[in-house]
Amino acid sequence: MRGSEPMPGYGQLLRRGYGSLAAAARGCADCGWELSRRTWAENAHLRWGEVLLCGLCALGWTVLRRAAARRVFRPFGEWCKLQPKDAAKMPESAWKLLFYTISWSYGCYLLFFTDYPFFYDPPSVFYDWKKGMDVPTDIAVAYLLQCSFYGHSIYATAYMDTWRKDSVVMLLHHVVALTLIAFSYAFRYHNVGILVLFLHDINDVQLEFTKLNVYFKHRGGVYHRLNDIISNIGCITFSVSWFWFRLYWFPLKVLYATCYSSLQSVPNIPFYFFFNALLLVLTLMNIYWFLYIVLFVAKVLMGQVHEVNDVREYDVEDSKKTTNGLVKDKRL
């Protein structure tokens, strides 16, 4: 029975993580395409039936979202007499809030109401790892939901969601997330995958809930103070939880386990550099968005922003309208 390891600090993460990556790089004399192809053939276990099922579920999410928007979310927005701009964006946030609330709640169930020790002992995600090992049904269900939803999200971001200044980065995020989910399932790194999903989904729940309150604070031609207060509180809690879950727990629990602990349990673990590179890209995107959050909070503290209008970067269409308006003013 192995005892759980205490969570490291940033310094220990950098020392051990960099040391493990550097040692693995020095010891990889034949790294390259041929080794990657051979490693995939020997260790990846992904059936075409599973790929087809995931694709069908992704299509199902798209159909379900269109139906929910047409029959539930848009009629509800009209009934609440939202402003036209808010009514157009409300179905997107309502849909995402619904999914991420379900997915994060299921992640909580797996990590805190079963026997899986991954949250409190992250290195345990690699204990007893074997290639081709069976994926527990409850984790496989989570993977099917998440993988298919991110497949749907790539299409939705490009063709269904409001296009924003950071939408290109969002598309990159979805591609990275989908690749991580699919490959971690194929290589049976599903234990660490559940931890990664749990640490990210909570922020999406808070983000979409806050945005909905932003949209609902002006409805029926009346200002609703309660929704304004909730959106302001939500902005603060979202900022704090983003740092705590994605920039504190994620690197110290996940990156430490994948960079350092993985090699302690499985010295020749397959696709070590590939997975850690994608996780580092994900970390960089988390830092990128956190800088926007800090900038927004700074503007609020300096009085440049008097109310929460949107907790994400402004819409491109709004930017174009503002620019066109300024041009017209100059001509006048």
Coordinates of C-alpha atoms in Angstrom, one line a residue:
M1 CA 0.0 0.0 0.0
R2 CA 1.7 3.2 -1.2
G3 CA 1.2 6.3 0.9
S4 CA 0.0 9.5 -0.8
E5 CA 2.7 12.1 -1.7
P6 CA 2.4 15.6 -0.4
M7 CA 1.6 18.2 -3.1
P8 CA 4.8 19.9 -4.3
G9 CA 5.5 23.6 -4.6
Y10 CA 6.3 25.5 -7.8
G11 CA 10.0 25.3 -7.1
Q12 CA 9.9 21.5 -6.7
L13 CA 7.7 21.2 -9.8
L14 CA 10.2 23.2 -11.9
R15 CA 13.2 21.3 -10.6
R16 CA 11.9 17.8 -10.9
G17 CA 9.8 18.5 -13.9
Y18 CA 12.6 20.1 -15.9
G19 CA 15.1 17.4 -14.6
S20 CA 12.8 14.6 -15.8
L21 CA 12.1 16.2 -19.2
A22 CA 15.9 16.8 -19.7
A23 CA 16.9 13.3 -18.6
A24 CA 14.2 11.8 -20.9
A25 CA 15.4 13.9 -23.8
R26 CA 19.0 12.8 -23.3
G27 CA 18.1 9.2 -23.1
C28 CA 16.0 9.2 -26.2
A29 CA 18.6 8.5 -28.8
D30 CA 16.2 7.3 -31.5
C31 CA 13.4 9.7 -31.0
G32 CA 11.6 10.6 -34.3
W33 CA 8.8 9.6 -36.6
E34 CA 9.7 6.0 -36.8
L35 CA 9.8 5.6 -33.0
S36 CA 6.4 7.4 -32.7
R37 CA 4.8 5.2 -35.3
R38 CA 6.1 2.0 -33.6
T39 CA 5.0 3.3 -30.2
W40 CA 1.6 4.0 -31.5
A41 CA 1.2 0.6 -33.0
E42 CA 2.4 -1.1 -29.8
N43 CA 0.6 0.9 -27.2
A44 CA -2.5 2.7 -28.6
H45 CA -5.8 0.9 -28.2
L46 CA -8.6 2.7 -30.0
R47 CA -11.2 0.8 -32.0
W48 CA -13.0 2.3 -35.0
G49 CA -16.3 1.6 -33.4
E50 CA -15.3 3.9 -30.5
V51 CA -14.3 6.6 -33.0
L52 CA -17.6 6.2 -34.8
L53 CA -19.6 6.4 -31.6
C54 CA -17.8 9.5 -30.6
G55 CA -18.5 11.1 -33.9
L56 CA -22.2 10.3 -33.7
C57 CA -22.4 11.7 -30.2
A58 CA -20.7 14.9 -31.5
L59 CA -23.3 15.2 -34.2
G60 CA -26.0 14.5 -31.5
W61 CA -24.7 17.4 -29.4
T62 CA -25.0 19.7 -32.4
V63 CA -28.6 18.6 -33.2
L64 CA -29.5 18.8 -29.5
R65 CA -28.1 22.3 -29.1
R66 CA -30.0 23.6 -32.2
A67 CA -33.2 22.1 -30.9
A68 CA -32.7 23.4 -27.3
A69 CA -31.9 26.9 -28.7
R70 CA -35.0 26.9 -31.0
R71 CA -37.5 25.4 -28.6
V72 CA -36.3 26.4 -25.1
F73 CA -33.6 29.1 -24.8
R74 CA -34.7 31.6 -27.5
P75 CA -38.4 31.4 -26.5
F76 CA -37.4 31.9 -22.8
G77 CA -35.3 34.9 -23.8
E78 CA -38.2 36.4 -25.7
W79 CA -40.5 35.7 -22.7
C80 CA -38.1 37.5 -20.4
K81 CA -37.9 40.4 -22.9
L82 CA -34.1 40.5 -23.1
Q83 CA -32.4 43.1 -25.1
P84 CA -31.9 41.9 -28.7
K85 CA -28.1 41.7 -28.3
D86 CA -28.3 39.7 -25.1
A87 CA -31.1 37.5 -26.4
A88 CA -28.9 36.5 -29.3
K89 CA -26.0 35.4 -27.0
M90 CA -28.1 33.9 -24.2
P91 CA -28.7 30.4 -25.8
E92 CA -25.0 29.9 -26.2
S93 CA -24.3 30.5 -22.5
A94 CA -27.3 28.5 -21.4
W95 CA -26.3 25.5 -23.4
K96 CA -22.7 25.6 -22.1
L97 CA -23.8 26.1 -18.5
L98 CA -26.1 23.1 -18.8
F99 CA -23.3 20.8 -20.2
Y100 CA -20.5 21.9 -18.0
T101 CA -22.6 21.7 -14.8
I102 CA -23.4 18.1 -15.7
S103 CA -19.9 17.2 -16.6
W104 CA -18.3 18.9 -13.6
S105 CA -20.8 17.3 -11.3
Y106 CA -20.0 13.9 -12.7
G107 CA -16.3 14.7 -12.3
C108 CA -16.9 15.5 -8.6
Y109 CA -18.7 12.2 -8.3
L110 CA -15.8 10.2 -9.7
L111 CA -13.1 12.0 -7.7
F112 CA -14.9 12.4 -4.3
F113 CA -17.6 9.7 -4.1
T114 CA -15.8 6.7 -5.5
D115 CA -12.6 4.9 -4.5
Y116 CA -10.4 6.8 -7.0
P117 CA -7.6 8.6 -5.1
F118 CA -6.5 10.8 -8.0
F119 CA -7.3 14.2 -6.5
Y120 CA -5.7 13.7 -3.2
D121 CA -2.8 11.6 -4.6
P122 CA -2.2 12.7 -8.2
P123 CA 0.9 10.4 -8.7
S124 CA -1.5 7.4 -8.3
V125 CA -2.9 8.1 -11.7
F126 CA 0.1 6.1 -13.1
Y127 CA 0.2 3.3 -10.5
D128 CA -0.3 -0.1 -12.0
W129 CA -0.5 1.4 -15.5
K130 CA -0.5 -1.2 -18.3
K131 CA -0.9 -0.8 -22.1
G132 CA -4.3 -1.8 -23.2
M133 CA -5.7 -2.0 -19.7
D134 CA -9.4 -1.9 -19.4
V135 CA -11.0 1.5 -18.9
P136 CA -13.6 1.5 -16.1
T137 CA -17.1 2.0 -17.4
D138 CA -17.8 5.1 -15.3
I139 CA -14.6 6.8 -16.6
A140 CA -15.3 5.6 -20.2
V141 CA -18.7 7.4 -20.0
A142 CA -17.0 10.6 -18.9
Y143 CA -14.6 10.3 -21.8
L144 CA -17.3 9.7 -24.4
L145 CA -19.3 12.8 -23.2
Q146 CA -16.2 15.0 -23.1
C147 CA -14.6 13.9 -26.3
S148 CA -17.8 14.1 -28.3
F149 CA -18.6 17.5 -26.8
Y150 CA -15.2 19.0 -27.7
G151 CA -15.7 17.6 -31.2
H152 CA -19.0 19.4 -31.4
S153 CA -17.4 22.5 -29.8
I154 CA -14.9 22.9 -32.7
Y155 CA -17.8 23.2 -35.1
A156 CA -19.8 25.3 -32.7
T157 CA -17.1 27.8 -32.1
A158 CA -16.6 28.3 -35.9
Y159 CA -20.2 28.3 -37.0
M160 CA -22.6 28.7 -34.1
D161 CA -21.1 30.8 -31.3
T162 CA -20.7 34.6 -31.3
W163 CA -17.3 35.3 -32.9
R164 CA -15.0 37.0 -30.4
K165 CA -11.5 38.4 -30.4
D166 CA -10.2 35.3 -28.7
S167 CA -12.2 32.8 -30.8
V168 CA -9.1 31.6 -32.7
V169 CA -7.4 30.8 -29.3
M170 CA -10.6 29.0 -28.3
L171 CA -10.5 26.9 -31.4
L172 CA -6.9 26.0 -30.7
H173 CA -8.0 25.1 -27.1
H174 CA -10.7 22.8 -28.4
V175 CA -8.3 21.1 -30.8
V176 CA -5.7 20.6 -28.0
A177 CA -8.4 19.3 -25.6
L178 CA -9.9 16.9 -28.1
T179 CA -6.4 15.6 -29.0
L180 CA -5.5 15.1 -25.3
I181 CA -8.8 13.4 -24.5
A182 CA -8.6 11.0 -27.5
F183 CA -4.9 10.1 -27.2
S184 CA -5.1 9.8 -23.4
Y185 CA -7.9 7.3 -23.9
A186 CA -6.0 5.4 -26.5
F187 CA -2.9 5.1 -24.3
R188 CA -4.9 4.5 -21.2
Y189 CA -4.0 7.7 -19.4
H190 CA -7.7 8.1 -18.5
N191 CA -7.0 8.5 -14.8
V192 CA -5.1 11.7 -15.2
G193 CA -7.5 12.8 -17.9
I194 CA -10.4 12.8 -15.4
L195 CA -8.3 15.1 -13.1
V196 CA -7.6 17.5 -15.9
L197 CA -11.2 17.8 -16.9
F198 CA -12.3 18.3 -13.3
L199 CA -9.9 21.2 -12.8
H200 CA -11.0 23.0 -16.0
D201 CA -14.8 22.5 -16.1
I202 CA -15.5 24.4 -12.9
N203 CA -14.4 27.7 -14.5
D204 CA -16.7 27.2 -17.5
V205 CA -19.6 26.7 -15.1
Q206 CA -18.8 30.0 -13.3
L207 CA -18.1 31.8 -16.6
E208 CA -21.4 30.9 -18.3
F209 CA -23.4 31.5 -15.1
T210 CA -21.9 34.9 -14.7
K211 CA -22.6 35.8 -18.4
L212 CA -26.2 34.8 -18.1
N213 CA -26.6 37.2 -15.2
V214 CA -25.0 39.9 -17.3
Y215 CA -27.6 39.2 -20.0
F216 CA -30.5 39.2 -17.6
K217 CA -29.8 42.3 -15.7
H218 CA -31.6 44.4 -18.3
R219 CA -34.8 42.8 -19.3
G220 CA -38.3 44.1 -20.1
G221 CA -36.8 47.6 -20.2
V222 CA -36.0 47.4 -16.5
Y223 CA -32.7 47.2 -14.7
H224 CA -32.5 44.3 -12.2
R225 CA -30.0 45.0 -9.5
L226 CA -29.9 41.4 -8.2
N227 CA -28.5 40.0 -11.5
D228 CA -26.0 42.9 -11.6
I229 CA -24.8 42.0 -8.0
I230 CA -24.6 38.3 -8.9
S231 CA -22.6 39.0 -12.1
N232 CA -20.1 41.2 -10.1
I233 CA -19.7 38.5 -7.5
G234 CA -19.4 35.9 -10.2
C235 CA -16.6 37.9 -11.9
I236 CA -14.6 38.0 -8.7
T237 CA -15.1 34.3 -7.9
F238 CA -14.3 33.3 -11.5
S239 CA -11.0 35.2 -11.4
V240 CA -10.0 33.6 -8.1
S241 CA -11.0 30.1 -9.1
W242 CA -9.3 30.4 -12.5
F243 CA -6.0 31.0 -10.7
W244 CA -6.6 28.4 -8.1
F245 CA -7.8 25.5 -10.3
R246 CA -5.9 26.2 -13.5
L247 CA -2.7 27.9 -12.4
Y248 CA -2.2 26.4 -8.9
W249 CA -3.8 23.0 -8.7
F250 CA -3.4 22.1 -12.4
P251 CA 0.4 22.5 -12.6
L252 CA 1.1 21.2 -9.1
K253 CA -1.2 18.2 -9.4
V254 CA -1.3 17.3 -13.1
L255 CA 2.0 18.6 -14.6
Y256 CA 4.0 17.3 -11.6
A257 CA 2.4 13.8 -12.1
T258 CA 2.9 13.7 -15.9
C259 CA 6.4 15.2 -16.0
Y260 CA 7.9 13.6 -12.9
S261 CA 5.8 10.9 -11.3
S262 CA 4.9 9.2 -14.5
L263 CA 8.6 8.2 -15.1
Q264 CA 8.9 7.0 -11.5
S265 CA 6.0 4.5 -12.1
V266 CA 6.5 3.7 -15.8
P267 CA 10.2 4.5 -16.8
N268 CA 9.5 4.1 -20.5
I269 CA 6.0 5.5 -20.6
P270 CA 4.8 6.0 -24.2
F271 CA 4.4 9.4 -25.8
Y272 CA 5.8 11.1 -22.8
F273 CA 6.9 14.3 -24.7
F274 CA 3.8 14.5 -26.8
F275 CA 1.4 14.5 -23.8
N276 CA 3.5 16.9 -21.7
A277 CA 3.9 19.3 -24.7
L278 CA 0.1 19.4 -25.1
L279 CA -0.4 20.0 -21.4
L280 CA 2.2 22.8 -21.4
V281 CA 0.3 24.4 -24.4
L282 CA -2.9 24.1 -22.3
T283 CA -1.1 25.8 -19.4
L284 CA 0.1 28.6 -21.7
M285 CA -3.5 29.2 -22.9
N286 CA -4.7 29.3 -19.3
I287 CA -2.0 32.0 -18.5
Y288 CA -3.1 33.9 -21.7
W289 CA -6.7 34.1 -20.6
F290 CA -5.7 34.9 -17.0
L291 CA -3.9 38.0 -18.3
Y292 CA -7.1 39.2 -19.8
I293 CA -8.9 38.5 -16.5
V294 CA -6.3 40.5 -14.6
L295 CA -6.5 43.3 -17.2
F296 CA -10.3 43.4 -16.8
V297 CA -10.1 43.5 -13.0
A298 CA -7.5 46.3 -13.2
K299 CA -9.8 48.4 -15.4
V300 CA -12.6 47.9 -12.9
L301 CA -10.4 49.0 -10.0
M302 CA -9.2 52.1 -11.9
G303 CA -12.7 53.1 -12.8
Q304 CA -12.3 52.5 -16.5
V305 CA -15.1 49.9 -16.4
H306 CA -18.1 50.7 -14.2
E307 CA -20.1 47.5 -14.7
V308 CA -19.6 43.9 -15.8
N309 CA -20.7 43.8 -19.4
D310 CA -19.0 40.5 -20.5
V311 CA -16.4 38.5 -18.6
R312 CA -14.8 37.4 -21.9
E313 CA -13.1 39.6 -24.5
Y314 CA -15.4 41.9 -26.4
D315 CA -17.2 40.7 -29.5
V316 CA -15.6 41.4 -32.8
E317 CA -18.8 42.8 -34.2
D318 CA -19.0 45.3 -31.4
S319 CA -15.5 46.3 -32.0
K320 CA -16.2 46.9 -35.7
K321 CA -19.3 48.9 -34.9
T322 CA -17.4 51.1 -32.4
T323 CA -14.6 51.6 -34.9
N324 CA -17.1 52.6 -37.7
G325 CA -18.8 55.0 -35.3
L326 CA -15.5 56.7 -34.4
V327 CA -14.7 57.0 -38.2
K328 CA -18.1 58.7 -38.8
D329 CA -17.6 61.0 -35.8
K330 CA -14.3 62.1 -37.3
R331 CA -15.9 62.8 -40.7
L332 CA -18.5 64.9 -39.0

